[in-house]
C-alpha cells in the first residue's frame, strides 16, 4: 500500500507540473505584435503582413513594409480601421487572402497613393 500511495503522490506532482507548464505556455508572448500605430502621410508599400486575431491578441494586425530613401527597410504597424488599413484589408479579402496575389493589393494601393499625392 505504501508504494502505491507514493506512486500516486508522484503522479499528482507530475500532473500538476504539466498543468503549470501548459498554463504558462498559453500566456508566454501574450502580446500583440503592434503596440502602437504609424500614421504616415505618404507611403510606398513593398510588402504587407496580416495577422488574424489569436489567443495573445484580440485584434487583426497589419504590418506594412516600405523602403526609405536611404534604402533601409522599415516595418510600420497600421491601424486596421484607419484609411490605409481599410484599403489594404479590403483588397486582401477580395483576393481571398492568397499570398501569391499580394502584389495586386500593393500595386493598387501605391497607384492610389501616387494619384492622390500629385493632385
PDB file of C-alpha atoms in Angstrom:
ATOM      1  CA  UNK A   1       0.000   0.000   0.000  1.00  0.00           C
ATOM      2  CA  UNK A   2       2.794   2.425   0.861  1.00  0.00           C
ATOM      3  CA  UNK A   3       4.333   2.043  -2.570  1.00  0.00           C
ATOM      4  CA  UNK A   4       1.074   2.751  -4.396  1.00  0.00           C
ATOM      5  CA  UNK A   5       0.428   5.881  -2.289  1.00  0.00           C
ATOM      6  CA  UNK A   6       3.910   7.100  -3.121  1.00  0.00           C
ATOM      7  CA  UNK A   7       3.343   6.420  -6.830  1.00  0.00           C
ATOM      8  CA  UNK A   8       0.030   8.226  -6.647  1.00  0.00           C
ATOM      9  CA  UNK A   9       1.645  11.240  -4.995  1.00  0.00           C
ATOM     10  CA  UNK A  10       4.383  11.317  -7.654  1.00  0.00           C
ATOM     11  CA  UNK A  11       1.760  11.078 -10.379  1.00  0.00           C
ATOM     12  CA  UNK A  12      -0.148  14.012  -8.879  1.00  0.00           C
ATOM     13  CA  UNK A  13       3.025  16.097  -8.678  1.00  0.00           C
ATOM     14  CA  UNK A  14       3.813  15.253 -12.308  1.00  0.00           C
ATOM     15  CA  UNK A  15       0.283  16.141 -13.463  1.00  0.00           C
ATOM     16  CA  UNK A  16       0.436  19.425 -11.527  1.00  0.00           C
ATOM     17  CA  UNK A  17       3.795  20.279 -13.144  1.00  0.00           C
ATOM     18  CA  UNK A  18       2.424  19.548 -16.615  1.00  0.00           C
ATOM     19  CA  UNK A  19      -0.662  21.695 -15.936  1.00  0.00           C
ATOM     20  CA  UNK A  20       1.533  24.587 -14.768  1.00  0.00           C
ATOM     21  CA  UNK A  21       3.665  24.312 -17.920  1.00  0.00           C
ATOM     22  CA  UNK A  22       0.578  24.365 -20.161  1.00  0.00           C
ATOM     23  CA  UNK A  23      -0.857  27.329 -18.289  1.00  0.00           C
ATOM     24  CA  UNK A  24       2.375  29.307 -18.633  1.00  0.00           C
ATOM     25  CA  UNK A  25       2.793  28.338 -22.287  1.00  0.00           C
ATOM     26  CA  UNK A  26      -0.576  29.889 -23.131  1.00  0.00           C
ATOM     27  CA  UNK A  27       0.454  33.233 -21.686  1.00  0.00           C
ATOM     28  CA  UNK A  28       4.042  33.476 -22.874  1.00  0.00           C
ATOM     29  CA  UNK A  29       4.258  36.168 -25.506  1.00  0.00           C
ATOM     30  CA  UNK A  30       0.607  37.037 -24.979  1.00  0.00           C
ATOM     31  CA  UNK A  31       1.032  40.435 -26.589  1.00  0.00           C
ATOM     32  CA  UNK A  32       0.089  41.886 -29.892  1.00  0.00           C
ATOM     33  CA  UNK A  33       2.925  42.491 -32.341  1.00  0.00           C
ATOM     34  CA  UNK A  34       1.823  46.098 -32.826  1.00  0.00           C
ATOM     35  CA  UNK A  35       1.893  48.109 -29.616  1.00  0.00           C
ATOM     36  CA  UNK A  36       1.362  51.422 -31.421  1.00  0.00           C
ATOM     37  CA  UNK A  37       0.312  52.534 -34.899  1.00  0.00           C
ATOM     38  CA  UNK A  38       2.012  54.725 -37.505  1.00  0.00           C
ATOM     39  CA  UNK A  39       0.245  57.489 -39.412  1.00  0.00           C
ATOM     40  CA  UNK A  40       2.434  58.326 -42.404  1.00  0.00           C
ATOM     41  CA  UNK A  41       1.083  60.807 -44.939  1.00  0.00           C
ATOM     42  CA  UNK A  42       2.927  59.280 -47.866  1.00  0.00           C
ATOM     43  CA  UNK A  43       3.881  55.638 -48.019  1.00  0.00           C
ATOM     44  CA  UNK A  44       5.185  53.397 -50.785  1.00  0.00           C
ATOM     45  CA  UNK A  45       4.435  49.812 -49.762  1.00  0.00           C
ATOM     46  CA  UNK A  46       6.788  46.998 -50.748  1.00  0.00           C
ATOM     47  CA  UNK A  47       5.079  44.245 -48.721  1.00  0.00           C
ATOM     48  CA  UNK A  48       2.489  43.682 -46.022  1.00  0.00           C
ATOM     49  CA  UNK A  49       1.534  41.053 -43.479  1.00  0.00           C
ATOM     50  CA  UNK A  50      -1.877  40.450 -41.976  1.00  0.00           C
ATOM     51  CA  UNK A  51      -2.100  38.699 -38.621  1.00  0.00           C
ATOM     52  CA  UNK A  52      -5.540  37.465 -37.657  1.00  0.00           C
ATOM     53  CA  UNK A  53      -6.765  37.530 -34.054  1.00  0.00           C
ATOM     54  CA  UNK A  54      -5.071  34.944 -31.866  1.00  0.00           C
ATOM     55  CA  UNK A  55      -5.019  33.941 -28.196  1.00  0.00           C
ATOM     56  CA  UNK A  56      -2.486  36.644 -27.254  1.00  0.00           C
ATOM     57  CA  UNK A  57      -4.025  39.458 -29.305  1.00  0.00           C
ATOM     58  CA  UNK A  58      -7.702  40.241 -29.746  1.00  0.00           C
ATOM     59  CA  UNK A  59      -7.391  42.304 -32.936  1.00  0.00           C
ATOM     60  CA  UNK A  60      -6.310  41.978 -36.544  1.00  0.00           C
ATOM     61  CA  UNK A  61      -2.836  43.398 -37.084  1.00  0.00           C
ATOM     62  CA  UNK A  62      -1.498  44.908 -40.298  1.00  0.00           C
ATOM     63  CA  UNK A  63       2.234  45.434 -40.761  1.00  0.00           C
ATOM     64  CA  UNK A  64       3.410  47.260 -43.899  1.00  0.00           C
ATOM     65  CA  UNK A  65       6.961  47.252 -45.235  1.00  0.00           C
ATOM     66  CA  UNK A  66       8.458  50.119 -47.182  1.00  0.00           C
ATOM     67  CA  UNK A  67      11.876  51.239 -48.388  1.00  0.00           C
ATOM     68  CA  UNK A  68      13.121  54.617 -47.207  1.00  0.00           C
ATOM     69  CA  UNK A  69      15.078  56.984 -49.481  1.00  0.00           C
ATOM     70  CA  UNK A  70      18.299  55.734 -47.851  1.00  0.00           C
ATOM     71  CA  UNK A  71      17.413  52.146 -48.959  1.00  0.00           C
ATOM     72  CA  UNK A  72      16.603  50.916 -45.447  1.00  0.00           C
ATOM     73  CA  UNK A  73      13.507  48.787 -44.988  1.00  0.00           C
ATOM     74  CA  UNK A  74      11.026  49.834 -42.327  1.00  0.00           C
ATOM     75  CA  UNK A  75       8.022  47.972 -40.974  1.00  0.00           C
ATOM     76  CA  UNK A  76       5.050  50.046 -39.880  1.00  0.00           C
ATOM     77  CA  UNK A  77       2.069  48.922 -37.873  1.00  0.00           C
ATOM     78  CA  UNK A  78      -1.080  50.360 -39.403  1.00  0.00           C
ATOM     79  CA  UNK A  79      -4.428  50.584 -37.664  1.00  0.00           C
ATOM     80  CA  UNK A  80      -6.753  48.065 -39.348  1.00  0.00           C
ATOM     81  CA  UNK A  81      -9.653  50.544 -39.208  1.00  0.00           C
ATOM     82  CA  UNK A  82      -7.642  53.519 -40.457  1.00  0.00           C
ATOM     83  CA  UNK A  83      -7.801  54.782 -44.043  1.00  0.00           C
ATOM     84  CA  UNK A  84      -4.746  52.843 -45.232  1.00  0.00           C
ATOM     85  CA  UNK A  85      -5.584  49.746 -43.188  1.00  0.00           C
ATOM     86  CA  UNK A  86      -9.123  49.503 -44.531  1.00  0.00           C
ATOM     87  CA  UNK A  87      -7.933  49.761 -48.150  1.00  0.00           C
ATOM     88  CA  UNK A  88      -5.285  47.080 -47.737  1.00  0.00           C
ATOM     89  CA  UNK A  89      -7.535  44.723 -45.767  1.00  0.00           C
ATOM     90  CA  UNK A  90     -10.414  45.129 -48.256  1.00  0.00           C
ATOM     91  CA  UNK A  91      -8.077  44.200 -51.084  1.00  0.00           C
ATOM     92  CA  UNK A  92      -6.665  41.287 -49.043  1.00  0.00           C
ATOM     93  CA  UNK A  93     -10.202  39.971 -48.567  1.00  0.00           C
ATOM     94  CA  UNK A  94     -11.059  40.480 -52.259  1.00  0.00           C
ATOM     95  CA  UNK A  95      -8.135  38.260 -53.351  1.00  0.00           C
ATOM     96  CA  UNK A  96      -9.224  35.630 -50.798  1.00  0.00           C
ATOM     97  CA  UNK A  97      -6.030  36.058 -48.764  1.00  0.00           C
ATOM     98  CA  UNK A  98      -3.881  34.462 -51.470  1.00  0.00           C
ATOM     99  CA  UNK A  99      -0.271  35.334 -50.739  1.00  0.00           C
ATOM    100  CA  UNK A 100       0.667  34.781 -54.392  1.00  0.00           C
ATOM    101  CA  UNK A 101      -1.644  37.706 -55.340  1.00  0.00           C
ATOM    102  CA  UNK A 102      -0.378  40.149 -52.700  1.00  0.00           C
ATOM    103  CA  UNK A 103       1.253  42.376 -55.328  1.00  0.00           C
ATOM    104  CA  UNK A 104      -2.200  43.205 -56.720  1.00  0.00           C
ATOM    105  CA  UNK A 105      -3.038  44.932 -53.436  1.00  0.00           C
ATOM    106  CA  UNK A 106       0.359  46.616 -53.211  1.00  0.00           C
ATOM    107  CA  UNK A 107       0.132  47.925 -56.771  1.00  0.00           C
ATOM    108  CA  UNK A 108      -3.464  49.052 -56.287  1.00  0.00           C
ATOM    109  CA  UNK A 109      -2.620  50.896 -53.089  1.00  0.00           C
ATOM    110  CA  UNK A 110       0.572  52.508 -54.367  1.00  0.00           C
ATOM    111  CA  UNK A 111      -1.219  53.640 -57.522  1.00  0.00           C
ATOM    112  CA  UNK A 112      -3.986  55.281 -55.489  1.00  0.00           C
ATOM    113  CA  UNK A 113      -1.449  56.989 -53.204  1.00  0.00           C
ATOM    114  CA  UNK A 114       0.547  58.382 -56.131  1.00  0.00           C
ATOM    115  CA  UNK A 115      -2.564  59.806 -57.790  1.00  0.00           C
ATOM    116  CA  UNK A 116      -3.786  61.488 -54.614  1.00  0.00           C
ATOM    117  CA  UNK A 117      -0.362  62.920 -53.765  1.00  0.00           C
ATOM    118  CA  UNK A 118       0.028  64.537 -57.218  1.00  0.00           C
ATOM    119  CA  UNK A 119      -3.307  66.385 -57.017  1.00  0.00           C
TER     120      UNK A 119
END
